Amino acid sequence: MKDPSNSEKVSLSFFCSLCSQVFQNPCCLINCGHIFCLKCFKEKVQVTQRGGDGVIAKCVICNMSTQCTESAEKELREPVVETLLEILGRDKIPEKKEICGSGFECGREPEYWCPTCDTTLCEVCFHQHGQSTYAMIHHHHVTRLDEKKNEAKCRCSSCNASSTTFCENCHEIQCGDCLVRDHKGHQIWDIVKKVEEQKSEFEKFIDEVKGHLERTQKQRQELEEQIAKLHFFLKEQSKRETLLRITHENLKLVRNGLDADHIQFGALNKLEK
């Protein structure tokens, strides 16, 4: 295998295995030597309380445990890496070139990703990984690398390993190892596939709601048109009633006038006789 250049060696030693970014406040698990950012350590490394002030930090990558005091964040700080980063300058660290993470150090460009192992694989290692009895027994579902960003970022409830499988009986996310060991005979389904199914059902529901909304808006428009016609009719009816009332009053005045004229005409007739 071709040796990496000096710049590649530097870049590979200064990137967090969890976020793939240059270390920020690096922390090192002493027993296994894996280094993470402080933020990644807080979010993803499983820390359990033990007797007294001691705690156990379980590595996300290799599951090896490191015992430390209650102030694990301070005790596990990695001053050497931090000092080197300050000397070299974080902005001068070359971008990390992603390579196959199968553990065989083949150095090839990855094309696949195993979410159960949280490992990238090249074409050759992909076939080797898929044919292994361990991967087949423990339900490893390898996907294309470009689908990695769409995978659910889930962790096993028991060991904190990366996983995309869910135990329906226990209502917990479990990795392949824990499923085989503790969940035999349970109903298991893939989280990503389940999400896609629910997404499809939800999109169908949204389309139905949109159709119902369109029909409702059409009915509302028709109702508003009918209300407008009714208002116009009532307005015209009110005008007609007002006109009839005025006409009736005018007729009443004319009638009163005629009655008065009739009385005067009768009086004049009497005087002439």
Tab-separated table of C-alpha atoms in Angstrom:
chain	number	residue	atom	x	y	z
A	1	MET	CA	0.000	0.000	0.000
A	2	LYS	CA	1.272	3.444	-0.859
A	3	ASP	CA	2.344	5.469	2.174
A	4	PRO	CA	0.295	8.612	2.691
A	5	SER	CA	2.041	11.955	2.398
A	6	ASN	CA	3.033	13.902	5.484
A	7	SER	CA	0.083	16.235	5.047
A	8	GLU	CA	-2.267	13.233	4.902
A	9	LYS	CA	-0.776	11.812	8.081
A	10	VAL	CA	-1.307	15.135	9.837
A	11	SER	CA	-4.894	15.502	8.625
A	12	LEU	CA	-5.812	11.951	9.624
A	13	SER	CA	-4.585	12.495	13.166
A	14	PHE	CA	-6.540	15.697	13.791
A	15	PHE	CA	-10.074	14.732	12.783
A	16	CYS	CA	-12.768	13.523	15.173
A	17	SER	CA	-14.065	10.059	14.287
A	18	LEU	CA	-17.653	11.075	15.112
A	19	CYS	CA	-18.154	14.472	13.480
A	20	SER	CA	-15.257	14.260	10.945
A	21	GLN	CA	-14.259	17.814	11.828
A	22	VAL	CA	-10.959	19.133	13.198
A	23	PHE	CA	-10.816	18.481	16.942
A	24	GLN	CA	-12.390	21.063	19.240
A	25	ASN	CA	-11.277	20.511	22.862
A	26	PRO	CA	-10.121	16.914	22.196
A	27	CYS	CA	-10.742	14.153	24.775
A	28	CYS	CA	-8.887	10.825	24.709
A	29	LEU	CA	-10.196	7.526	26.092
A	30	ILE	CA	-7.021	6.161	27.683
A	31	ASN	CA	-7.655	2.418	27.332
A	32	CYS	CA	-8.370	2.397	23.593
A	33	GLY	CA	-6.760	5.673	22.500
A	34	HIS	CA	-9.723	6.964	20.511
A	35	ILE	CA	-9.995	10.754	20.556
A	36	PHE	CA	-13.181	12.799	20.178
A	37	CYS	CA	-14.254	16.413	20.373
A	38	LEU	CA	-15.551	17.420	23.793
A	39	LYS	CA	-18.980	18.111	22.290
A	40	CYS	CA	-19.072	14.671	20.599
A	41	PHE	CA	-17.897	13.072	23.853
A	42	LYS	CA	-20.783	14.650	25.776
A	43	GLU	CA	-23.401	13.764	23.143
A	44	LYS	CA	-22.385	10.248	22.079
A	45	VAL	CA	-20.026	8.552	24.540
A	46	GLN	CA	-21.954	6.467	27.077
A	47	VAL	CA	-20.884	7.367	30.627
A	48	THR	CA	-22.209	5.280	33.529
A	49	GLN	CA	-21.819	5.860	37.267
A	50	ARG	CA	-19.879	3.361	39.335
A	51	GLY	CA	-19.307	3.108	43.082
A	52	GLY	CA	-17.956	6.239	44.749
A	53	ASP	CA	-16.816	9.040	42.468
A	54	GLY	CA	-15.742	6.769	39.619
A	55	VAL	CA	-17.450	6.612	36.219
A	56	ILE	CA	-17.034	4.330	33.199
A	57	ALA	CA	-16.818	5.861	29.711
A	58	LYS	CA	-17.632	3.361	26.928
A	59	CYS	CA	-16.058	4.065	23.538
A	60	VAL	CA	-18.537	4.502	20.702
A	61	ILE	CA	-16.171	2.963	18.150
A	62	CYS	CA	-14.696	-0.110	19.864
A	63	ASN	CA	-16.938	-0.428	22.972
A	64	MET	CA	-13.850	-0.554	25.227
A	65	SER	CA	-14.412	0.972	28.667
A	66	THR	CA	-12.207	3.559	30.374
A	67	GLN	CA	-12.535	4.229	34.093
A	68	CYS	CA	-12.064	7.765	35.351
A	69	THR	CA	-13.241	10.125	38.056
A	70	GLU	CA	-16.553	11.938	38.011
A	71	SER	CA	-14.935	14.888	36.190
A	72	ALA	CA	-14.301	12.746	33.112
A	73	GLU	CA	-14.221	15.712	30.766
A	74	LYS	CA	-11.243	17.262	32.566
A	75	GLU	CA	-9.403	14.002	33.205
A	76	LEU	CA	-9.647	12.850	29.576
A	77	ARG	CA	-8.553	16.115	27.969
A	78	GLU	CA	-5.820	15.597	25.371
A	79	PRO	CA	-3.318	18.501	25.822
A	80	VAL	CA	-0.805	17.194	23.259
A	81	VAL	CA	-3.251	17.266	20.342
A	82	GLU	CA	-4.663	20.597	21.486
A	83	THR	CA	-1.168	22.120	21.656
A	84	LEU	CA	-0.244	20.820	18.199
A	85	LEU	CA	-3.442	22.264	16.763
A	86	GLU	CA	-2.615	25.659	18.253
A	87	ILE	CA	0.913	25.510	16.818
A	88	LEU	CA	-0.096	24.316	13.337
A	89	GLY	CA	-3.312	26.334	13.177
A	90	ARG	CA	-6.691	24.707	12.681
A	91	ASP	CA	-7.319	26.592	9.439
A	92	LYS	CA	-4.099	25.123	7.951
A	93	ILE	CA	-5.042	21.477	8.552
A	94	PRO	CA	-5.716	19.825	5.122
A	95	GLU	CA	-9.225	18.577	4.506
A	96	LYS	CA	-9.786	14.980	5.528
A	97	LYS	CA	-9.802	12.507	2.658
A	98	GLU	CA	-12.296	9.761	3.379
A	99	ILE	CA	-10.930	6.230	2.932
A	100	CYS	CA	-12.286	2.725	3.483
A	101	GLY	CA	-12.796	2.138	7.205
A	102	SER	CA	-13.013	-1.664	7.091
A	103	GLY	CA	-9.931	-2.101	9.272
A	104	PHE	CA	-7.886	-3.818	6.535
A	105	GLU	CA	-6.048	-0.534	5.771
A	106	CYS	CA	-6.636	-0.947	2.047
A	107	GLY	CA	-6.632	2.827	1.518
A	108	ARG	CA	-9.265	2.656	-1.210
A	109	GLU	CA	-12.006	5.222	-1.732
A	110	PRO	CA	-15.224	4.138	0.013
A	111	GLU	CA	-18.415	3.515	-1.962
A	112	TYR	CA	-20.608	1.832	0.663
A	113	TRP	CA	-21.592	2.308	4.280
A	114	CYS	CA	-22.662	-0.170	6.956
A	115	PRO	CA	-24.950	1.700	9.415
A	116	THR	CA	-24.754	-1.130	11.959
A	117	CYS	CA	-20.950	-0.859	12.149
A	118	ASP	CA	-20.964	2.858	11.250
A	119	THR	CA	-18.137	2.036	8.816
A	120	THR	CA	-17.398	3.061	5.234
A	121	LEU	CA	-16.406	0.301	2.788
A	122	CYS	CA	-14.730	0.151	-0.616
A	123	GLU	CA	-15.970	-2.170	-3.382
A	124	VAL	CA	-13.698	-5.070	-2.353
A	125	CYS	CA	-14.309	-4.783	1.393
A	126	PHE	CA	-18.038	-4.395	0.762
A	127	HIS	CA	-18.216	-7.897	-0.734
A	128	GLN	CA	-16.039	-9.327	2.033
A	129	HIS	CA	-18.203	-7.668	4.672
A	130	GLY	CA	-21.425	-8.915	3.109
A	131	GLN	CA	-20.203	-12.489	2.862
A	132	SER	CA	-19.058	-12.685	6.466
A	133	THR	CA	-21.185	-14.869	8.721
A	134	TYR	CA	-21.063	-12.231	11.465
A	135	ALA	CA	-22.612	-9.557	9.237
A	136	MET	CA	-25.364	-11.879	7.986
A	137	ILE	CA	-26.287	-13.119	11.470
A	138	HIS	CA	-26.332	-9.637	12.983
A	139	HIS	CA	-28.574	-8.073	10.311
A	140	HIS	CA	-26.071	-5.667	8.719
A	141	HIS	CA	-27.794	-3.677	5.930
A	142	VAL	CA	-25.070	-2.100	3.782
A	143	THR	CA	-26.120	0.878	1.628
A	144	ARG	CA	-24.504	3.208	-0.886
A	145	LEU	CA	-22.314	5.875	0.658
A	146	ASP	CA	-24.403	8.676	-0.843
A	147	GLU	CA	-27.353	7.378	1.216
A	148	LYS	CA	-25.427	7.800	4.467
A	149	LYS	CA	-26.656	11.362	4.995
A	150	ASN	CA	-30.238	10.117	4.719
A	151	GLU	CA	-29.814	7.399	7.337
A	152	ALA	CA	-31.250	7.896	10.822
A	153	LYS	CA	-28.574	8.886	13.326
A	154	CYS	CA	-29.650	6.381	15.946
A	155	ARG	CA	-27.843	4.583	18.744
A	156	CYS	CA	-28.497	1.229	20.405
A	157	SER	CA	-30.313	1.631	23.718
A	158	SER	CA	-28.140	-1.062	25.308
A	159	CYS	CA	-24.583	-0.478	24.069
A	160	ASN	CA	-24.798	2.922	22.282
A	161	ALA	CA	-23.553	1.431	18.999
A	162	SER	CA	-24.825	2.888	15.729
A	163	SER	CA	-27.981	1.131	14.588
A	164	THR	CA	-31.002	1.457	12.312
A	165	THR	CA	-33.060	-1.443	13.729
A	166	PHE	CA	-35.961	-1.161	16.156
A	167	CYS	CA	-37.451	-3.802	18.475
A	168	GLU	CA	-41.228	-3.498	18.318
A	169	ASN	CA	-41.738	-5.633	21.447
A	170	CYS	CA	-39.421	-3.560	23.658
A	171	HIS	CA	-39.916	-0.214	21.843
A	172	GLU	CA	-36.155	0.306	21.755
A	173	ILE	CA	-33.440	0.872	19.150
A	174	GLN	CA	-31.070	-2.115	19.223
A	175	CYS	CA	-27.936	-3.066	17.275
A	176	GLY	CA	-27.473	-6.444	15.601
A	177	ASP	CA	-25.414	-7.882	18.467
A	178	CYS	CA	-27.968	-6.953	21.130
A	179	LEU	CA	-30.862	-8.187	18.975
A	180	VAL	CA	-29.338	-11.648	18.640
A	181	ARG	CA	-28.414	-11.805	22.312
A	182	ASP	CA	-31.417	-10.285	24.086
A	183	HIS	CA	-34.305	-9.994	21.601
A	184	LYS	CA	-34.773	-13.425	20.053
A	185	GLY	CA	-38.212	-13.926	18.532
A	186	HIS	CA	-39.071	-10.235	18.785
A	187	GLN	CA	-40.561	-8.276	15.919
A	188	ILE	CA	-37.798	-6.211	14.326
A	189	TRP	CA	-38.011	-3.560	11.638
A	190	ASP	CA	-35.607	-1.211	9.907
A	191	ILE	CA	-35.995	2.382	11.081
A	192	VAL	CA	-35.166	3.959	7.721
A	193	LYS	CA	-37.608	1.723	5.812
A	194	LYS	CA	-40.284	2.349	8.439
A	195	VAL	CA	-39.745	6.096	8.189
A	196	GLU	CA	-40.008	5.898	4.391
A	197	GLU	CA	-43.272	3.929	4.682
A	198	GLN	CA	-44.696	6.421	7.167
A	199	LYS	CA	-43.459	9.273	4.976
A	200	SER	CA	-45.342	7.783	2.017
A	201	GLU	CA	-48.499	7.379	4.129
A	202	PHE	CA	-48.126	10.919	5.468
A	203	GLU	CA	-47.702	12.342	1.951
A	204	LYS	CA	-50.863	10.472	0.896
A	205	PHE	CA	-52.681	11.928	3.908
A	206	ILE	CA	-51.442	15.424	2.994
A	207	ASP	CA	-52.764	14.986	-0.568
A	208	GLU	CA	-56.159	13.940	0.833
A	209	VAL	CA	-56.194	16.964	3.153
A	210	LYS	CA	-55.259	19.252	0.246
A	211	GLY	CA	-58.115	17.794	-1.845
A	212	HIS	CA	-60.562	18.257	1.035
A	213	LEU	CA	-59.290	21.817	1.547
A	214	GLU	CA	-59.765	22.645	-2.143
A	215	ARG	CA	-63.337	21.314	-2.022
A	216	THR	CA	-64.018	23.265	1.165
A	217	GLN	CA	-62.645	26.471	-0.353
A	218	LYS	CA	-64.834	25.965	-3.438
A	219	GLN	CA	-67.900	25.419	-1.249
A	220	ARG	CA	-66.995	28.500	0.766
A	221	GLN	CA	-66.694	30.570	-2.408
A	222	GLU	CA	-70.095	29.341	-3.602
A	223	LEU	CA	-71.603	30.118	-0.187
A	224	GLU	CA	-70.110	33.613	-0.199
A	225	GLU	CA	-71.606	34.207	-3.675
A	226	GLN	CA	-75.032	33.064	-2.417
A	227	ILE	CA	-74.724	35.339	0.644
A	228	ALA	CA	-73.800	38.266	-1.626
A	229	LYS	CA	-76.880	37.569	-3.792
A	230	LEU	CA	-79.056	37.361	-0.679
A	231	HIS	CA	-77.677	40.689	0.598
A	232	PHE	CA	-78.417	42.248	-2.788
A	233	PHE	CA	-81.942	40.802	-2.747
A	234	LEU	CA	-82.570	42.054	0.802
A	235	LYS	CA	-81.196	45.437	-0.131
A	236	GLU	CA	-83.459	45.635	-3.179
A	237	GLN	CA	-86.368	44.344	-1.076
A	238	SER	CA	-85.686	47.067	1.463
A	239	LYS	CA	-85.687	49.666	-1.300
A	240	ARG	CA	-89.013	48.362	-2.605
A	241	GLU	CA	-90.518	48.401	0.889
A	242	THR	CA	-89.317	51.945	1.421
A	243	LEU	CA	-90.732	52.991	-1.951
A	244	LEU	CA	-94.090	51.339	-1.144
A	245	ARG	CA	-94.209	53.051	2.253
A	246	ILE	CA	-93.521	56.443	0.702
A	247	THR	CA	-96.100	55.795	-2.004
A	248	HIS	CA	-98.648	54.736	0.611
A	249	GLU	CA	-97.995	57.894	2.623
A	250	ASN	CA	-98.330	60.046	-0.485
A	251	LEU	CA	-101.607	58.315	-1.393
A	252	LYS	CA	-102.821	58.933	2.138
A	253	LEU	CA	-101.986	62.612	1.831
A	254	VAL	CA	-103.758	62.798	-1.537
A	255	ARG	CA	-106.795	61.042	-0.089
A	256	ASN	CA	-106.887	63.446	2.855
A	257	GLY	CA	-106.652	66.320	0.427
A	258	LEU	CA	-109.496	64.954	-1.656
A	259	ASP	CA	-111.637	64.494	1.417
A	260	ALA	CA	-111.028	68.102	2.411
A	261	ASP	CA	-111.909	69.297	-1.095
A	262	HIS	CA	-115.087	67.218	-1.034
A	263	ILE	CA	-116.178	68.800	2.256
A	264	GLN	CA	-115.547	72.305	0.912
A	265	PHE	CA	-117.408	71.516	-2.316
A	266	GLY	CA	-120.429	70.281	-0.274
A	267	ALA	CA	-120.401	73.462	1.804
A	268	LEU	CA	-120.370	75.616	-1.338
A	269	ASN	CA	-123.328	73.679	-2.764
A	270	LYS	CA	-125.369	74.365	0.385
A	271	LEU	CA	-124.582	78.092	0.214
A	272	GLU	CA	-125.695	78.284	-3.404
A	273	LYS	CA	-129.060	76.719	-2.576
